[in-house]
Coordinates of C-alpha atoms in Angstrom, one line a residue:
X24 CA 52.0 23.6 -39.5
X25 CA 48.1 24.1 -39.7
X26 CA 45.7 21.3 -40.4
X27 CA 46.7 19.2 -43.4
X28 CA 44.8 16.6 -46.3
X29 CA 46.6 13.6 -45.3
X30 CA 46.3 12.8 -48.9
X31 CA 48.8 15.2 -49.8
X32 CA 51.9 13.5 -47.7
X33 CA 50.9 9.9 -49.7
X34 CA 47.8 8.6 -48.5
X35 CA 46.3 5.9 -50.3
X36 CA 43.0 3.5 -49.4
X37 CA 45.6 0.3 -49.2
X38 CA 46.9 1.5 -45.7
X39 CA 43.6 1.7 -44.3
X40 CA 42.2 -2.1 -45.4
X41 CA 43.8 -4.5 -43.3
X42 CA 42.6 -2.1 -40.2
X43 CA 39.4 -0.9 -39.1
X44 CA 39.2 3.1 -39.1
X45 CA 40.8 4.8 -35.8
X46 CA 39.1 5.0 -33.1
X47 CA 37.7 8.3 -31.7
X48 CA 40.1 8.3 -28.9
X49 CA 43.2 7.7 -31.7
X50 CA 44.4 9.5 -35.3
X51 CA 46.7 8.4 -38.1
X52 CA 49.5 10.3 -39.5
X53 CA 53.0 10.1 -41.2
X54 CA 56.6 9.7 -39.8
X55 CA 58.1 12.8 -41.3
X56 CA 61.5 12.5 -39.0
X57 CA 63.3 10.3 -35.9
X58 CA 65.4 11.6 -33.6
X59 CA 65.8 8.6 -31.7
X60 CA 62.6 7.6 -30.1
X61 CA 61.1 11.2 -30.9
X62 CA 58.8 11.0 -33.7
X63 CA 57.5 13.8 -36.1
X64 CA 53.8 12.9 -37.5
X65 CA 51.8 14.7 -39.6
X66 CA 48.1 14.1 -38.9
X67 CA 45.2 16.0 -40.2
X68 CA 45.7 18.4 -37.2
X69 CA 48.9 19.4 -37.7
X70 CA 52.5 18.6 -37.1
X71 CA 52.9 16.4 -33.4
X72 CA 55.5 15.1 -32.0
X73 CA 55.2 11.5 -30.6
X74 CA 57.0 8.5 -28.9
X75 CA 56.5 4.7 -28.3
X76 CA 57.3 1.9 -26.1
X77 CA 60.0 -0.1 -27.3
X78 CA 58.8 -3.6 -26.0
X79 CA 55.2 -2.6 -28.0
X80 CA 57.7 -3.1 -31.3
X81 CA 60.4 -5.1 -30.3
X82 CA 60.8 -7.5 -33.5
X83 CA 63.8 -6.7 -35.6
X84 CA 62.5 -3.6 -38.3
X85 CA 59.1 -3.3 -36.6
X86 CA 59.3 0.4 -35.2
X87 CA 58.1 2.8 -36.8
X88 CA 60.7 4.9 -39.0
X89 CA 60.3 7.8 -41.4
X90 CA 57.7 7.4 -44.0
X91 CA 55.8 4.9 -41.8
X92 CA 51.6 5.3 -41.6
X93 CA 51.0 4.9 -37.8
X94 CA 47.7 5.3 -35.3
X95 CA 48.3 7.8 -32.4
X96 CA 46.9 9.0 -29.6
X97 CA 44.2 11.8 -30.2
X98 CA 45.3 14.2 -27.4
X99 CA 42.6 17.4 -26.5
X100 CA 46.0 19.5 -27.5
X101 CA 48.1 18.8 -30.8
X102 CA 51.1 20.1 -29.1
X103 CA 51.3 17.5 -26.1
X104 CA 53.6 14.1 -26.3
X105 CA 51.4 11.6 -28.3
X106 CA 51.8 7.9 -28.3
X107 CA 52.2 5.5 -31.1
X108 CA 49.7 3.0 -30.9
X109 CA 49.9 1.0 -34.2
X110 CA 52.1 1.0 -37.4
X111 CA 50.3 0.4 -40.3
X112 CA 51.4 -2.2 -43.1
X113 CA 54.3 -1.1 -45.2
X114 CA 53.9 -1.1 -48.7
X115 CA 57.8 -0.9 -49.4
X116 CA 60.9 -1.1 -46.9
X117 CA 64.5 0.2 -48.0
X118 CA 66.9 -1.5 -45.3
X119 CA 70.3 -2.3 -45.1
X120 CA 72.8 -4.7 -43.1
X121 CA 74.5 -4.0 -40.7
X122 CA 77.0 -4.7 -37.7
X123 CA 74.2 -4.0 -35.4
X124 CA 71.7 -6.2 -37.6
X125 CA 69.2 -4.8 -39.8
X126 CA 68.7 -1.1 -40.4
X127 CA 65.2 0.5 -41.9
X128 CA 65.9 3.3 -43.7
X129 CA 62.4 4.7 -44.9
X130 CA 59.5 2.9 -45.5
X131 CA 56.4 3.1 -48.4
X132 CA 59.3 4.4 -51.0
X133 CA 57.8 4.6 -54.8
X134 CA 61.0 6.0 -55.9
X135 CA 64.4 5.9 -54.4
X136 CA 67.5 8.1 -56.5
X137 CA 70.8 6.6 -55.7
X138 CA 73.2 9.5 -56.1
X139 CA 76.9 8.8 -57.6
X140 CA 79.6 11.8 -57.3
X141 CA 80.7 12.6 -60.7
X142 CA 84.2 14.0 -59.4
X143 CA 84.9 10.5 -57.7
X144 CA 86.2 7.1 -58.9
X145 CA 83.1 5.6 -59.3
X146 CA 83.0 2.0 -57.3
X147 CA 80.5 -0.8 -59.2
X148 CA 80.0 -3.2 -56.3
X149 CA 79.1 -0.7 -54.1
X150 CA 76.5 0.8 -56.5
X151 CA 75.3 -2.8 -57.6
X152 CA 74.6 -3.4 -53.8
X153 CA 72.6 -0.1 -53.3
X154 CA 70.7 -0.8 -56.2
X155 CA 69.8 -4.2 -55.2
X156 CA 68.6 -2.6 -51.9
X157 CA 66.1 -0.4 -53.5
X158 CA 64.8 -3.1 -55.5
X159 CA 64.2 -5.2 -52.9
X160 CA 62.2 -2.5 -51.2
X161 CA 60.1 -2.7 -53.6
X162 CA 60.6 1.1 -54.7
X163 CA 61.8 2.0 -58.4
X164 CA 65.3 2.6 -58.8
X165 CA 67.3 5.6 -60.4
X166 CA 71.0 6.1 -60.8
X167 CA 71.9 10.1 -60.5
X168 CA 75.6 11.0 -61.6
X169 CA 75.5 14.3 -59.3
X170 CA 78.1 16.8 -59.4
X171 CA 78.6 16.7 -63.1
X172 CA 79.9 20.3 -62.8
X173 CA 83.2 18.9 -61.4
X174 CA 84.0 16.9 -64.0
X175 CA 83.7 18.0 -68.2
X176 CA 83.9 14.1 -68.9
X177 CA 80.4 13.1 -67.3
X178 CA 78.7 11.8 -70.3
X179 CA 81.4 9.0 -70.8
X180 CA 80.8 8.3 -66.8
X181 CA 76.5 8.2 -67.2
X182 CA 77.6 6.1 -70.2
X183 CA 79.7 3.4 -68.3
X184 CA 77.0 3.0 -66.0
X185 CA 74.3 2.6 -68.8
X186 CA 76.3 -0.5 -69.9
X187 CA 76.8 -1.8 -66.3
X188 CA 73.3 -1.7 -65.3
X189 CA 71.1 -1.3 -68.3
X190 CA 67.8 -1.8 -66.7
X191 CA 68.1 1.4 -64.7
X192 CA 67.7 4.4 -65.7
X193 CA 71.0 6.7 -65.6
X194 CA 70.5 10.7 -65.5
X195 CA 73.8 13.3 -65.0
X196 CA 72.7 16.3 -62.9
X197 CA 74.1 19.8 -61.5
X198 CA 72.0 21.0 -58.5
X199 CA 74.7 24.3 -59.0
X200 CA 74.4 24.6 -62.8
X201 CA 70.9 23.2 -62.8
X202 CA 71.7 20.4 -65.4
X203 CA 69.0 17.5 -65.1
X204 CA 66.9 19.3 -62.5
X205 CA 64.2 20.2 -64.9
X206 CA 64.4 16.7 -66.4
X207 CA 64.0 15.4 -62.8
X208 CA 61.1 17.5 -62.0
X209 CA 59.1 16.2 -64.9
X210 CA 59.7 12.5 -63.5
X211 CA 58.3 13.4 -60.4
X212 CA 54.4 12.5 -59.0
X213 CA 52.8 14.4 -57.0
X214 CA 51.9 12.5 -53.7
X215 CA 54.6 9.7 -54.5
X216 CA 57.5 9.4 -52.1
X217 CA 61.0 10.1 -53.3
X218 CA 64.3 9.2 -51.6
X219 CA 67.8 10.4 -52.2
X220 CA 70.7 7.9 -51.3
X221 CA 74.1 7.3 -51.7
X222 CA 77.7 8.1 -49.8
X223 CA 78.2 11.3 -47.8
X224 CA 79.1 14.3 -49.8
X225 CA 77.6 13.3 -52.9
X226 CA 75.1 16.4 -52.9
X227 CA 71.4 15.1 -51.6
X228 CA 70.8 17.8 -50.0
X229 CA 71.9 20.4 -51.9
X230 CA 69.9 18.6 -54.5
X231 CA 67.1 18.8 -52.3
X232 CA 67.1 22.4 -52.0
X233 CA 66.9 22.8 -55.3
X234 CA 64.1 20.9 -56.0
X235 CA 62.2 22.5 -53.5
X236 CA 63.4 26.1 -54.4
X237 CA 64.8 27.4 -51.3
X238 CA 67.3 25.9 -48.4
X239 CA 65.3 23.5 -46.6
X240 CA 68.4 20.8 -45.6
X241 CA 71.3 21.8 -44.3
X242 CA 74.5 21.6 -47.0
X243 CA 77.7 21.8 -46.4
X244 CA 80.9 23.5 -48.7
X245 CA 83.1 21.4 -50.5
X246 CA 86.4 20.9 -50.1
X247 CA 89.1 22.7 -52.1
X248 CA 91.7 20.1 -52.2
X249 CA 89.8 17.2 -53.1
X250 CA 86.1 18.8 -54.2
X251 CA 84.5 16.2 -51.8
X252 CA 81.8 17.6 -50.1
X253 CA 81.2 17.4 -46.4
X254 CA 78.9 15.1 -44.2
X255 CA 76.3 17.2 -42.8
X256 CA 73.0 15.3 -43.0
X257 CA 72.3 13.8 -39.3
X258 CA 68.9 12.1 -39.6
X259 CA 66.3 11.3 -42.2
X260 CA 63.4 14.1 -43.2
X261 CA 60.7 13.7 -45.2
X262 CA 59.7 16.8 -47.3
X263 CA 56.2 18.4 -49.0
X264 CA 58.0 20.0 -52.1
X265 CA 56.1 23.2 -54.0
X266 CA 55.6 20.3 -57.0
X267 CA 53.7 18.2 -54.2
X268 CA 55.9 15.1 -54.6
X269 CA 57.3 13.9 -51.4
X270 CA 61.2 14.2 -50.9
X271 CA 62.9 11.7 -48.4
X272 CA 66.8 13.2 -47.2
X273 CA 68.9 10.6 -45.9
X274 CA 72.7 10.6 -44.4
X275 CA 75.3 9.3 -46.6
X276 CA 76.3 5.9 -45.9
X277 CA 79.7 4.4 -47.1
X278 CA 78.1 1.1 -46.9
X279 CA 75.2 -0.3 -48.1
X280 CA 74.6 -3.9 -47.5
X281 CA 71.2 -5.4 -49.4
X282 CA 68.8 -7.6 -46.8
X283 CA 68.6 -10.8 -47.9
X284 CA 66.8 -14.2 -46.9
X285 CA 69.3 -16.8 -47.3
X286 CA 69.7 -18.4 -50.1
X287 CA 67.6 -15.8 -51.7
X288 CA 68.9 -14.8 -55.3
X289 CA 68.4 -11.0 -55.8
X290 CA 65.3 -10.1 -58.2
X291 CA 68.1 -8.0 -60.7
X292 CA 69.6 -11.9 -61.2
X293 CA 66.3 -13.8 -61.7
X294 CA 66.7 -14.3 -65.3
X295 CA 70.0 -16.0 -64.0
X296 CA 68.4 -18.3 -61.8
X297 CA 66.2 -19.3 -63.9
X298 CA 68.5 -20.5 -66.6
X299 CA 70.8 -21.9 -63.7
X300 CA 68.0 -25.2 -62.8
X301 CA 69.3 -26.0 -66.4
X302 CA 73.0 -26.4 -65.6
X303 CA 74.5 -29.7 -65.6
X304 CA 76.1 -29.0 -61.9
X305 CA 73.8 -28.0 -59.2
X306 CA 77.0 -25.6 -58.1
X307 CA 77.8 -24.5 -61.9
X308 CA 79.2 -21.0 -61.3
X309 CA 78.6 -20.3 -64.6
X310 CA 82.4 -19.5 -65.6
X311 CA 83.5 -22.1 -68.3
X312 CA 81.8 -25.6 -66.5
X313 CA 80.4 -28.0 -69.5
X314 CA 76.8 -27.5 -70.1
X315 CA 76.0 -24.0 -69.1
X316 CA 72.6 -22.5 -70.0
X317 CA 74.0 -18.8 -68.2
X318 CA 76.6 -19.1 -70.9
X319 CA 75.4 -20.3 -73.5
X320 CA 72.5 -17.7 -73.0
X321 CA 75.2 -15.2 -72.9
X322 CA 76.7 -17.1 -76.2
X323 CA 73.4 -16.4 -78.0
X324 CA 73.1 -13.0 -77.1
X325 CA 70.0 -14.0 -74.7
X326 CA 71.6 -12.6 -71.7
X327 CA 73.4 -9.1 -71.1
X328 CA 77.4 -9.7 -70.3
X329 CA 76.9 -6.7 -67.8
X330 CA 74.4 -8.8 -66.0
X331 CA 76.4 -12.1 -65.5
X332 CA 79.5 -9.3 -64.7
X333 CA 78.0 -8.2 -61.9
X334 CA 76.5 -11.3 -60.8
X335 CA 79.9 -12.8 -60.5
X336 CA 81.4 -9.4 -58.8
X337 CA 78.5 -9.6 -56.1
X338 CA 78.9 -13.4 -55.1
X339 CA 82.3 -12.7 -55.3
X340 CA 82.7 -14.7 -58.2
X341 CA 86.4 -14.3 -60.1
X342 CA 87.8 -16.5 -63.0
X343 CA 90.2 -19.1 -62.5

């Protein structure tokens, strides 16, 4: 990679204002992938390859991780190790929970694409927890039934999520067939920062490739007895595409658990909350107690059923 406008892979004037300008002796680029402790930044001289000292970012999330604005070392020669010497602020963070604690999975996100195999069952709680996730990152949110190829009743299936989450947008694509992919390409910004999502073998990086016209992920074939496809994604890339939008890859994840403060109500179920301080019971669970506002909201037509559904399936919630 030759030199490069830094503007191009996302920069904006808000990275650079809590900081003073870099140093001579120091340069800022952009996490593009991790392999471990090996980072890939592009700077304004090209692509370098850097590390850093863990005990420099030992709080919980504070490495830096793919999409992450960092000042490095300004070596004589691109090609030698460089050395992290700051992360800048993060405008967004996608992370999940999980055994090991807290997991960033790409930061300064304007868009993340949760991907949803058309040929499989589709599974609600698991989709309402990813899509709390990118919310709470701060990025904007869209649910892509992939695959629709494998299955001729798709429509119904991009319908049934329309219901369930109707404040996000819901669009059935066919990275074989090409169906969406033009739709999808007029959405996109260039400059902004895109992420795909979602469960192994739902087709982000074939999807990938055919945004960016030509194989730059690695896919694999699916499977003839159950048309899953195969986990091949091993780490998270972050693309220039020909349309110059930025394209995150990830690895699929079978579970995706939101990062939240405790007691924290996710922003999706604000409108909840708020009518909740006007329940009779501080603990109402909003099921069939006397003197619900959450239902008698829902009564009045104030407040989507789909909404309070998956409010109740996320707390875990169930009728008596």
């Amino acid at each position: 990679m030759s030199a490069v406008r830094l503007e191009d892979w996302g920069w904006r004037e808000e990275w650079n204002r809590p900081s003073p300008p870099p140093a001579k002796d120091a340069e800022i680029g952009r996490v593009v992938r991790e392999d471990r402790r090996r980072l890939r930044i592009v700077t304004a001289r090209g692509l370098r390859l850097a590390a850093h000292r863990g005990k420099d970012f030992a709080q919980s999330g504070a490495a830096p991780c793919v999409g992450d604005w960092v000042r490095l070392s300004a070596d004589e020669y691109p090609q030698d190790l460089a050395q992290v010497i700051e992360r800048l602020p993060r405008l967004s963070a996608l992370q999940r929970q999980t055994s090991n604690g807290t997991q960033m999975v790409a930061t300064n996100l304007d868009h993340a694409w949760l991907l949803v195999d058309a040929s499989r069952a589709p599974n609600p709680a698991a989709i309402e927890r990813y899509l709390i996730a990118i919310e709470e990152s701060a990025a904007q949110p869209m649910l892509l039934v992939s695959k629709v190829d494998l299955n001729q009743r798709w429509r119904s299936l991009q319908q049934e999520f329309g219901n369930l989450f109707p404040d996000v947008q819901v669009l059935g694509v066919s990275a074989i067939e090409g169906e969406g992919v033009e739709q999808l390409m007029g959405l996109m910004q260039a400059r902004f920062a895109y992420c795909l999502v979602g469960e192994s073998g739902t087709g982000k990086s074939t999807l990938l490739n055919r945004l960016a016209g030509r194989d730059i992920a690695r896919t694999g074939a699916v499977r003839g007895r159950d048309r899953k496809g195969r986990h091949v994604t091993t780490h998270r890339e972050l693309f220039l595409l020909p349309n110059g939008a930025l394209m995150l890859d990830t690895p699929g994840m079978r579970e995706f658990i939101p990062v939240l403060s405790p007691g924290t109500l996710p922003k999706r179920f604000m409108a909840i909350g708020e009518l909740a301080e006007g329940c009779r019971f501080s603990d109402c669970r909003h099921l069939n107690e006397p003197h619900c506002k959450v239902q008698l909201a829902l009564r009045e037509g104030k407040l989507p059923k789909s909404l309070l559904d998956n409010y109740h399936r996320l707390l875990g919630i169930r009728a008596p």
